[in-house]
Coordinates of C-alpha atoms and ligand atoms in Angstrom, one line a residue:
M544 CA 77.0 116.8 55.6
P545 CA 76.9 120.0 57.5
Y546 CA 76.4 123.4 55.7
I547 CA 78.3 126.7 55.7
S548 CA 77.4 130.1 54.4
T549 CA 79.2 131.6 51.4
R550 CA 79.7 134.8 53.3
D551 CA 81.0 133.4 56.6
G552 CA 84.5 134.7 57.2
G553 CA 85.0 132.8 60.4
A554 CA 87.9 130.4 60.7
P555 CA 86.4 127.8 60.9
P556 CA 83.0 129.0 59.6
E557 CA 79.8 128.1 61.5
R558 CA 78.5 124.6 60.5
L559 CA 74.7 124.2 60.3
P560 CA 72.5 121.1 59.8
F561 CA 70.5 120.6 56.6
E562 CA 67.3 121.5 58.5
A563 CA 68.6 125.0 59.1
T564 CA 69.2 125.6 55.4
L565 CA 65.7 124.4 54.7
L566 CA 64.0 126.7 57.2
R567 CA 66.1 129.8 56.7
G568 CA 66.8 129.7 52.9
L569 CA 69.3 132.6 53.2
A570 CA 72.1 132.6 55.9
R571 CA 72.0 135.3 58.6
D572 CA 75.0 137.0 57.0
G573 CA 73.2 137.2 53.7
G574 CA 75.1 134.4 52.1
L575 CA 73.9 131.2 50.6
F576 CA 74.3 127.7 52.1
V577 CA 76.6 125.2 50.5
P578 CA 77.6 121.7 51.8
E579 CA 80.9 121.6 53.6
Q580 CA 82.0 118.8 51.2
W581 CA 80.5 117.2 48.1
P582 CA 79.2 113.6 48.6
R583 CA 80.8 111.3 46.1
L584 CA 79.1 109.4 43.3
D585 CA 82.0 107.1 42.2
R586 CA 81.9 104.7 39.2
A587 CA 80.3 101.9 41.3
A588 CA 77.6 104.2 42.7
L589 CA 76.8 105.5 39.2
T590 CA 76.7 102.0 37.7
A591 CA 74.3 100.9 40.6
L592 CA 71.8 103.6 39.4
R593 CA 71.2 102.0 36.0
G594 CA 67.7 100.8 35.5
L595 CA 66.3 102.4 38.6
S596 CA 63.2 104.6 38.6
Y597 CA 63.5 108.4 38.8
A598 CA 62.3 108.3 42.4
E599 CA 64.8 105.6 43.4
I600 CA 67.7 107.6 41.8
A601 CA 66.5 110.7 43.5
A602 CA 66.4 109.1 46.9
A603 CA 69.9 107.6 46.5
V604 CA 71.5 110.8 45.1
T605 CA 70.0 113.2 47.7
Y606 CA 70.1 111.2 50.9
P607 CA 73.7 112.1 51.8
F608 CA 72.8 115.8 51.6
L609 CA 70.1 115.4 54.4
D610 CA 72.7 115.0 57.0
G611 CA 70.8 112.3 58.9
L612 CA 67.5 114.3 59.0
M613 CA 65.4 111.1 58.7
P614 CA 65.9 107.4 58.2
A615 CA 66.7 106.4 54.6
D616 CA 63.4 104.4 54.3
D617 CA 61.3 107.4 55.3
W618 CA 63.1 109.5 52.7
R619 CA 62.5 106.9 50.0
R620 CA 58.8 106.9 50.7
M621 CA 58.7 110.7 50.7
V622 CA 60.5 110.9 47.4
A623 CA 58.3 108.3 45.8
E624 CA 55.2 110.2 46.9
A625 CA 56.6 113.5 45.5
Y626 CA 56.9 112.2 42.0
R627 CA 53.8 110.0 42.0
G628 CA 51.6 112.6 40.4
F629 CA 53.9 113.3 37.4
T630 CA 52.2 112.5 34.1
H631 CA 55.1 110.6 32.5
R632 CA 56.2 107.2 33.9
A633 CA 59.8 108.1 33.3
V634 CA 59.2 111.4 35.2
A635 CA 62.1 113.1 33.3
P636 CA 62.2 111.4 29.9
L637 CA 65.0 111.9 27.4
K638 CA 63.9 112.4 23.8
Q639 CA 66.4 112.2 20.9
L640 CA 66.3 115.0 18.4
A641 CA 69.4 114.3 16.3
P642 CA 72.4 111.9 16.5
A643 CA 74.0 113.5 19.5
L644 CA 71.3 115.9 20.6
W645 CA 68.7 115.1 23.2
L646 CA 65.9 116.9 25.0
L647 CA 65.4 116.3 28.8
E648 CA 61.7 116.9 29.3
L649 CA 61.2 118.5 32.7
F650 CA 57.6 119.5 32.2
H651 CA 55.6 116.5 33.4
G652 CA 54.8 117.9 36.9
P653 CA 51.6 119.8 38.0
T654 CA 52.7 123.2 36.6
L655 CA 54.3 121.9 33.4
A656 CA 57.7 123.5 34.1
F657 CA 61.0 122.1 35.6
K658 CA 60.6 123.8 39.0
D659 CA 58.1 121.1 40.0
Y660 CA 60.9 118.6 40.1
A661 CA 62.4 120.3 43.1
L662 CA 59.4 121.9 44.7
Q663 CA 57.1 118.9 44.8
L664 CA 59.8 117.4 47.0
V665 CA 60.7 120.5 49.0
G666 CA 57.1 121.3 50.0
P667 CA 56.4 118.0 51.8
L668 CA 60.0 118.0 53.2
L669 CA 59.4 121.4 54.8
E670 CA 56.0 120.4 56.1
A671 CA 57.5 117.3 57.7
V672 CA 60.3 119.3 59.4
L673 CA 57.8 121.9 60.7
A674 CA 55.4 119.3 61.9
R675 CA 58.1 117.6 63.9
R676 CA 59.1 120.9 65.5
G677 CA 55.5 121.8 66.1
E678 CA 55.9 125.1 64.1
H679 CA 54.2 127.0 61.3
A680 CA 55.9 128.9 58.6
T681 CA 55.1 131.5 55.9
V682 CA 56.8 130.7 52.6
V683 CA 57.5 133.9 50.7
V684 CA 58.5 133.6 47.1
A685 CA 59.5 136.1 44.4
T686 CA 58.8 134.7 40.9
S687 CA 59.5 135.6 37.3
G688 CA 56.8 133.2 36.4
D689 CA 57.3 129.5 37.0
T690 CA 58.6 129.4 40.6
G691 CA 55.5 130.9 42.0
S692 CA 53.0 128.4 40.6
A693 CA 55.4 125.5 41.3
A694 CA 55.7 126.7 44.9
I695 CA 52.0 127.1 45.2
E696 CA 51.3 123.6 43.9
A697 CA 53.9 122.3 46.3
C698 CA 52.5 124.1 49.4
R699 CA 48.8 124.3 48.8
D700 CA 46.7 122.8 51.5
L701 CA 49.7 121.9 53.7
G702 CA 48.7 122.5 57.3
A703 CA 51.9 124.0 58.7
I704 CA 52.5 126.5 55.8
E705 CA 51.1 129.8 54.4
I706 CA 52.4 130.8 51.1
V707 CA 52.8 134.4 49.7
V708 CA 54.0 134.9 46.1
L709 CA 55.2 138.2 44.6
F710 CA 55.4 138.4 40.8
P711 CA 56.0 141.4 38.4
H712 CA 52.7 142.8 37.3
G713 CA 52.1 142.4 33.6
R714 CA 55.5 140.8 33.0
I715 CA 54.5 137.1 33.1
S716 CA 52.4 135.1 30.7
E717 CA 48.7 134.8 31.2
V718 CA 49.0 131.1 31.7
Q719 CA 51.7 131.6 34.3
R720 CA 49.5 134.2 36.1
R721 CA 46.4 132.0 36.1
Q722 CA 48.4 129.1 37.4
M723 CA 49.0 131.1 40.5
T724 CA 45.9 133.2 40.9
T725 CA 43.2 130.5 40.3
V726 CA 44.3 128.2 43.1
A727 CA 41.4 128.1 45.5
S728 CA 43.4 127.2 48.7
S729 CA 43.1 129.5 51.7
N730 CA 46.8 129.2 52.5
V731 CA 47.8 130.7 49.1
H732 CA 48.2 134.5 48.7
T733 CA 49.3 136.2 45.4
I734 CA 50.6 139.8 44.9
A735 CA 51.3 141.5 41.6
I736 CA 54.1 144.1 42.2
E737 CA 54.4 147.1 39.9
G738 CA 58.0 146.5 39.1
T739 CA 60.4 143.9 37.7
F740 CA 61.3 140.4 38.9
D741 CA 64.5 141.9 40.5
D742 CA 62.2 144.3 42.4
C743 CA 60.2 141.4 43.7
Q744 CA 63.3 139.6 44.7
D745 CA 64.5 142.7 46.5
L746 CA 61.2 143.1 48.4
V747 CA 61.5 139.5 49.6
K748 CA 65.1 140.1 50.7
Q749 CA 64.0 143.2 52.6
M750 CA 61.2 141.2 54.3
F751 CA 63.8 138.7 55.4
A752 CA 66.1 141.4 56.6
D753 CA 63.4 142.9 58.8
E754 CA 64.1 140.7 61.8
Q755 CA 60.8 141.5 63.6
F756 CA 58.6 140.9 60.6
R757 CA 60.5 137.8 59.7
A758 CA 60.3 136.2 63.2
G759 CA 56.7 137.3 63.7
L760 CA 55.5 135.5 60.6
G761 CA 58.0 132.7 60.6
L762 CA 59.2 133.6 57.1
T763 CA 61.0 131.0 55.1
G764 CA 62.0 130.9 51.5
V765 CA 61.8 128.2 48.8
N766 CA 63.3 130.4 46.2
S767 CA 65.9 129.0 43.9
I768 CA 68.6 130.0 46.4
N769 CA 67.2 127.4 48.9
W770 CA 69.7 124.6 49.1
A771 CA 67.1 121.8 49.1
R772 CA 66.0 122.9 45.6
V773 CA 69.5 122.8 44.2
M774 CA 69.9 119.4 45.8
A775 CA 66.7 118.1 44.2
Q776 CA 67.7 119.4 40.8
V777 CA 71.0 117.5 40.8
V778 CA 68.9 114.4 40.4
Y779 CA 67.9 114.7 36.7
Y780 CA 71.4 115.4 35.6
V781 CA 72.6 112.2 37.3
A782 CA 69.6 110.3 35.9
A783 CA 70.1 111.6 32.3
A784 CA 73.9 111.0 32.4
V785 CA 73.4 107.4 33.6
A786 CA 70.7 106.8 31.0
L787 CA 73.2 108.0 28.3
G788 CA 76.0 105.7 29.5
A789 CA 77.7 107.2 32.6
P790 CA 80.1 106.5 34.1
E791 CA 81.6 105.1 30.8
R792 CA 80.4 107.9 28.5
E793 CA 80.6 111.6 29.0
V794 CA 77.8 114.0 28.3
G795 CA 77.1 117.7 28.0
F796 CA 74.2 119.8 29.0
A797 CA 72.8 123.1 27.6
V798 CA 70.7 124.8 30.3
P799 CA 68.4 127.8 29.8
T800 CA 69.6 130.0 32.6
G801 CA 68.1 132.8 34.7
N802 CA 69.0 132.7 38.4
F803 CA 71.8 130.1 37.8
G804 CA 70.2 127.6 40.1
N805 CA 69.6 124.9 37.5
V806 CA 72.9 125.0 35.8
Y807 CA 74.6 125.2 39.2
A808 CA 72.9 121.9 40.1
A809 CA 74.6 120.4 37.0
H810 CA 77.9 121.7 38.3
V811 CA 77.2 120.0 41.6
A812 CA 76.5 116.7 39.8
R813 CA 79.9 117.1 38.1
R814 CA 81.6 117.8 41.4
M815 CA 80.0 114.7 42.8
G816 CA 81.6 112.6 40.0
V817 CA 79.2 112.6 37.1
P818 CA 81.2 112.7 33.9
I819 CA 79.9 116.0 32.5
A820 CA 82.3 117.2 29.8
E821 CA 80.5 120.4 28.9
L822 CA 78.1 122.8 30.6
I823 CA 76.5 125.4 28.4
I824 CA 74.8 128.4 30.0
A825 CA 72.1 129.6 27.6
T826 CA 70.8 133.1 28.3
N827 CA 68.3 135.3 26.5
R828 CA 68.8 139.1 25.8
N829 CA 69.3 139.5 29.6
D830 CA 72.8 138.3 29.2
I831 CA 74.7 139.3 32.3
L832 CA 76.1 135.8 32.6
A833 CA 77.1 135.5 29.0
R834 CA 78.8 138.9 29.2
F835 CA 80.7 137.9 32.3
F836 CA 82.0 134.7 30.6
A837 CA 83.0 136.7 27.5
T838 CA 84.6 139.7 29.2
G839 CA 85.2 138.9 32.9
R840 CA 83.0 141.8 34.0
M841 CA 79.7 141.2 35.7
S842 CA 77.7 144.4 35.7
I843 CA 74.0 144.8 36.0
A844 CA 72.0 146.3 33.1
A845 CA 68.2 146.9 33.0
V846 CA 66.0 143.9 32.8
E847 CA 64.3 143.7 29.3
P848 CA 61.3 141.6 28.6
S849 CA 61.9 138.6 26.2
L850 CA 60.1 135.6 24.8
S851 CA 61.5 133.5 27.6
P852 CA 60.3 135.5 30.7
S853 CA 61.5 133.1 33.3
M854 CA 65.0 134.1 32.4
D855 CA 64.4 137.8 32.4
I856 CA 66.8 138.3 35.3
Q857 CA 69.9 140.3 35.8
V858 CA 71.0 139.3 39.3
A859 CA 71.7 135.5 39.0
S860 CA 71.6 134.8 42.8
N861 CA 73.0 131.3 42.7
F862 CA 76.2 132.5 40.9
E863 CA 77.4 133.4 44.4
R864 CA 77.8 129.7 45.1
L865 CA 80.2 129.3 42.2
Y866 CA 82.0 132.5 43.1
F867 CA 82.5 131.1 46.6
E868 CA 84.2 128.0 45.2
L869 CA 86.3 129.9 42.7
A870 CA 87.4 132.3 45.4
G871 CA 88.8 129.4 47.4
R872 CA 85.8 129.2 49.8
D873 CA 86.9 132.5 51.3
G874 CA 83.7 133.8 52.9
A875 CA 85.1 137.2 53.8
A876 CA 86.1 137.8 50.2
V877 CA 82.7 136.7 49.0
A878 CA 80.9 139.0 51.5
G879 CA 83.1 142.0 50.3
A880 CA 82.6 141.2 46.6
F881 CA 78.8 140.9 46.8
S882 CA 78.4 144.0 48.9
T883 CA 80.3 145.9 46.3
F884 CA 78.1 144.3 43.6
R885 CA 75.0 145.4 45.5
A886 CA 76.3 148.9 46.0
N887 CA 77.6 149.7 42.5
G888 CA 76.3 147.0 40.2
T889 CA 79.7 145.6 39.2
L890 CA 81.0 142.4 40.8
P891 CA 84.8 142.5 41.5
A892 CA 86.3 139.3 39.9
E893 CA 90.0 138.7 39.5
P894 CA 91.1 137.6 36.0
R895 CA 92.2 134.2 37.5
L896 CA 88.7 133.6 38.8
W897 CA 87.1 134.5 35.5
R898 CA 89.5 132.2 33.6
E899 CA 88.7 129.3 35.9
A900 CA 85.0 129.9 35.4
Q901 CA 85.6 129.7 31.6
T902 CA 87.1 126.3 32.0
L903 CA 83.9 125.1 33.7
F904 CA 81.2 126.7 31.6
A905 CA 80.5 128.0 28.1
A906 CA 77.9 130.7 27.9
H907 CA 75.9 132.0 25.0
R908 CA 73.3 134.7 24.4
V909 CA 70.2 134.0 22.2
D910 CA 67.9 136.8 21.2
D911 CA 64.2 136.6 20.5
G912 CA 64.7 136.2 16.7
Q913 CA 67.1 133.3 17.2
T914 CA 64.7 131.8 19.8
R915 CA 61.9 131.8 17.2
A916 CA 64.2 130.4 14.6
A917 CA 65.2 127.6 16.9
I918 CA 61.5 126.7 17.6
A919 CA 60.8 126.7 13.9
H920 CA 63.9 124.7 13.0
T921 CA 63.3 122.1 15.7
Y922 CA 59.7 121.7 14.5
A923 CA 60.8 121.4 10.8
M924 CA 63.5 118.8 11.6
T925 CA 61.8 116.7 14.2
G926 CA 58.1 117.5 14.5
E927 CA 58.6 118.5 18.1
L928 CA 57.2 121.8 19.5
V929 CA 59.5 123.3 22.1
D930 CA 58.9 126.3 24.4
P931 CA 61.0 129.5 24.1
H932 CA 63.2 128.6 27.1
T933 CA 64.0 125.2 25.7
A934 CA 64.6 126.9 22.3
V935 CA 67.2 129.2 23.9
A936 CA 69.0 126.1 25.2
L937 CA 68.8 124.4 21.8
A938 CA 70.2 127.4 20.0
A939 CA 73.0 127.8 22.5
A940 CA 73.9 124.1 22.1
E941 CA 74.1 124.4 18.4
A942 CA 76.2 127.6 18.6
C943 CA 78.8 126.5 21.2
R944 CA 79.0 122.8 21.6
S945 CA 82.7 121.8 21.3
A946 CA 82.4 118.3 19.8
R947 CA 79.9 116.9 17.4
D948 CA 80.0 113.4 18.9
L949 CA 79.5 114.4 22.6
P950 CA 75.9 113.8 23.5
I951 CA 74.4 117.2 24.4
V952 CA 71.2 117.3 26.4
A953 CA 69.2 120.4 26.1
L954 CA 66.9 121.0 29.1
A955 CA 63.3 121.3 28.1
T956 CA 62.3 123.5 31.1
A957 CA 58.6 124.2 30.2
H958 CA 55.8 122.7 28.1
P959 CA 55.3 124.6 24.9
A960 CA 51.6 125.2 25.8
K961 CA 52.7 127.5 28.6
F962 CA 54.0 130.0 26.0
P963 CA 51.5 129.7 23.2
E964 CA 52.1 133.2 21.7
A965 CA 55.8 132.7 21.4
V966 CA 55.3 129.3 19.8
E967 CA 52.7 130.7 17.4
S968 CA 55.0 133.5 16.4
A969 CA 57.6 130.9 15.3
V970 CA 55.5 128.2 13.6
G971 CA 52.2 129.9 12.9
F972 CA 50.0 127.9 15.2
E973 CA 49.5 127.4 19.0
P974 CA 50.4 124.2 20.8
E975 CA 47.5 122.0 22.0
P976 CA 47.0 122.8 25.7
P977 CA 47.1 119.8 28.0
P978 CA 43.8 119.4 30.0
R979 CA 45.5 120.8 33.1
L980 CA 46.0 124.1 31.3
A981 CA 42.7 124.4 29.5
A982 CA 40.9 124.2 32.9
L983 CA 42.7 127.4 34.1
F984 CA 40.7 129.7 31.9
E985 CA 37.4 128.6 33.5
R986 CA 38.4 129.6 37.1
P987 CA 38.2 133.0 38.8
E988 CA 41.5 134.8 39.7
R989 CA 42.5 136.0 43.2
V990 CA 45.3 138.6 43.2
T991 CA 46.2 142.0 44.7
V992 CA 48.2 144.6 42.8
L993 CA 50.7 146.6 45.0
P994 CA 53.3 149.2 44.4
N995 CA 57.0 148.4 44.6
D996 CA 57.1 149.5 48.2
I997 CA 58.3 147.4 51.1
A998 CA 56.0 149.1 53.7
A999 CA 52.9 148.5 51.6
V1000 CA 53.8 144.9 51.0
E1001 CA 54.6 144.1 54.6
R1002 CA 51.4 145.7 55.8
F1003 CA 49.4 143.7 53.3
V1004 CA 51.0 140.4 54.2
A1005 CA 50.7 140.9 57.9
D1006 CA 47.0 141.8 57.6
R1007 CA 46.3 138.9 55.3
L1008 CA 47.9 136.3 57.5
R1009 CA 46.2 137.8 60.6
A1010 CA 42.8 137.5 58.9
E1011 CA 43.7 133.9 57.8
Q1012 CA 44.5 133.0 61.4
E1013 CA 41.3 134.5 62.8
A1014 CA 39.2 132.8 60.2
Ligands
PLP2028 C1 63.1 129.2 36.2 C2 63.2 128.9 34.8 C3 64.4 128.9 34.1 C4 65.7 129.5 34.7 O1 66.2 128.6 35.7 P1 67.3 129.1 36.8 O2 67.4 128.0 37.7 O3 66.7 130.4 37.4 O4 68.5 129.4 36.0 C5 64.4 128.5 32.8 N1 63.3 128.1 32.2 C6 62.1 128.0 32.8 C7 60.9 127.5 32.0 C8 62.0 128.4 34.1 O5 60.9 128.3 34.7

């Protein structure tokens, strides 16, 4: 399964192996990698997944994407190892809340949020590829909260990798910050940027665009645009659909959405053959995607803080992958559209493209008041405490599901104890922190605050890594 860039206008476009998508993250032309074709999960393949463990399903679903990178047995072992430390035996359990409403709990990994499901696999995968090539790399990550800690947990103490994480100073929760700043591994470096998440993301893009800096430090990304992460996220959609009766029975998903990576993985599962009848994009007040689906216009507004900070994003990077598909895989058109988007903040999209997008997704905006109400309502009806991101998905599922009898699965993307203030503001008490979280408050923090300035950030990173190498 070779990969192509969403911005490659060549006829035919350049084809790259899986390994290249893993090491580069972003294509040289600024586009994102997508597989040249979708591997198929037909009825027999879906049926064969019934009763398998999460790791077995993961190995089977993802192997075709690896493009022959390693033997199937090696991959099965690596996948089994990646999910071994998760604290629930089902890894991604489904919990029923109402007759046709389910939660998919994706918070049983080391950082208690869904990004562990991809990154616990991508870290070792990257390490294995680097080791085989005899190379070292510096993973640079911009995070709105959960990616950073998940990437740190995935890369800490790996011999071939240094990891540098940029997060928006003062805009993430204390738990999220401590999960990053209290890790005592010498290959972990955290920077608080005086700016927004989009500023952090821009700084990372600029570091990658600086060819000398990038090559000198062997920069690589494991941000949500990295294809391997999307690939790993496809797995829980397949596993949940099979558990609920696929291929015989259809299912819908409501996904709390920021960068569009998670819901895009659901779309990939659908393209592969999983019977997904409905995909609901749930956004908070940062509703650029909901506005696009309502009006056909995608234009950037200022990022506003909300109760669900991991979705406080305006530029939903992975949307480019869907756009590429809807634009008939025309890389030159995508390159033009996204450079216009970057220049003036509005993405050119023909009405035809917008209408097709509407047939694939529903989208709904949930404000902070509705988020609190969903937390309170869920608790009153079921006794379950949900985190604010999950609550956005539940509220959107209620508001825009199309059929009462279609099973809807809302993604529980974080453990409620990661966002105790938000939960308390809804139900009047804080969730019990799991032992893993409680321990964070005992440990010292290591972090450097820097201005939103590329020169300052590059200088700091280069000095830090030089010091690390000399130590
Ligand atoms: C990252 C994150 C999201 C948003 O996921 P995207 O893939 O960026 O759309 C939602 N909820 C939580 C808890 C997250 O950490």
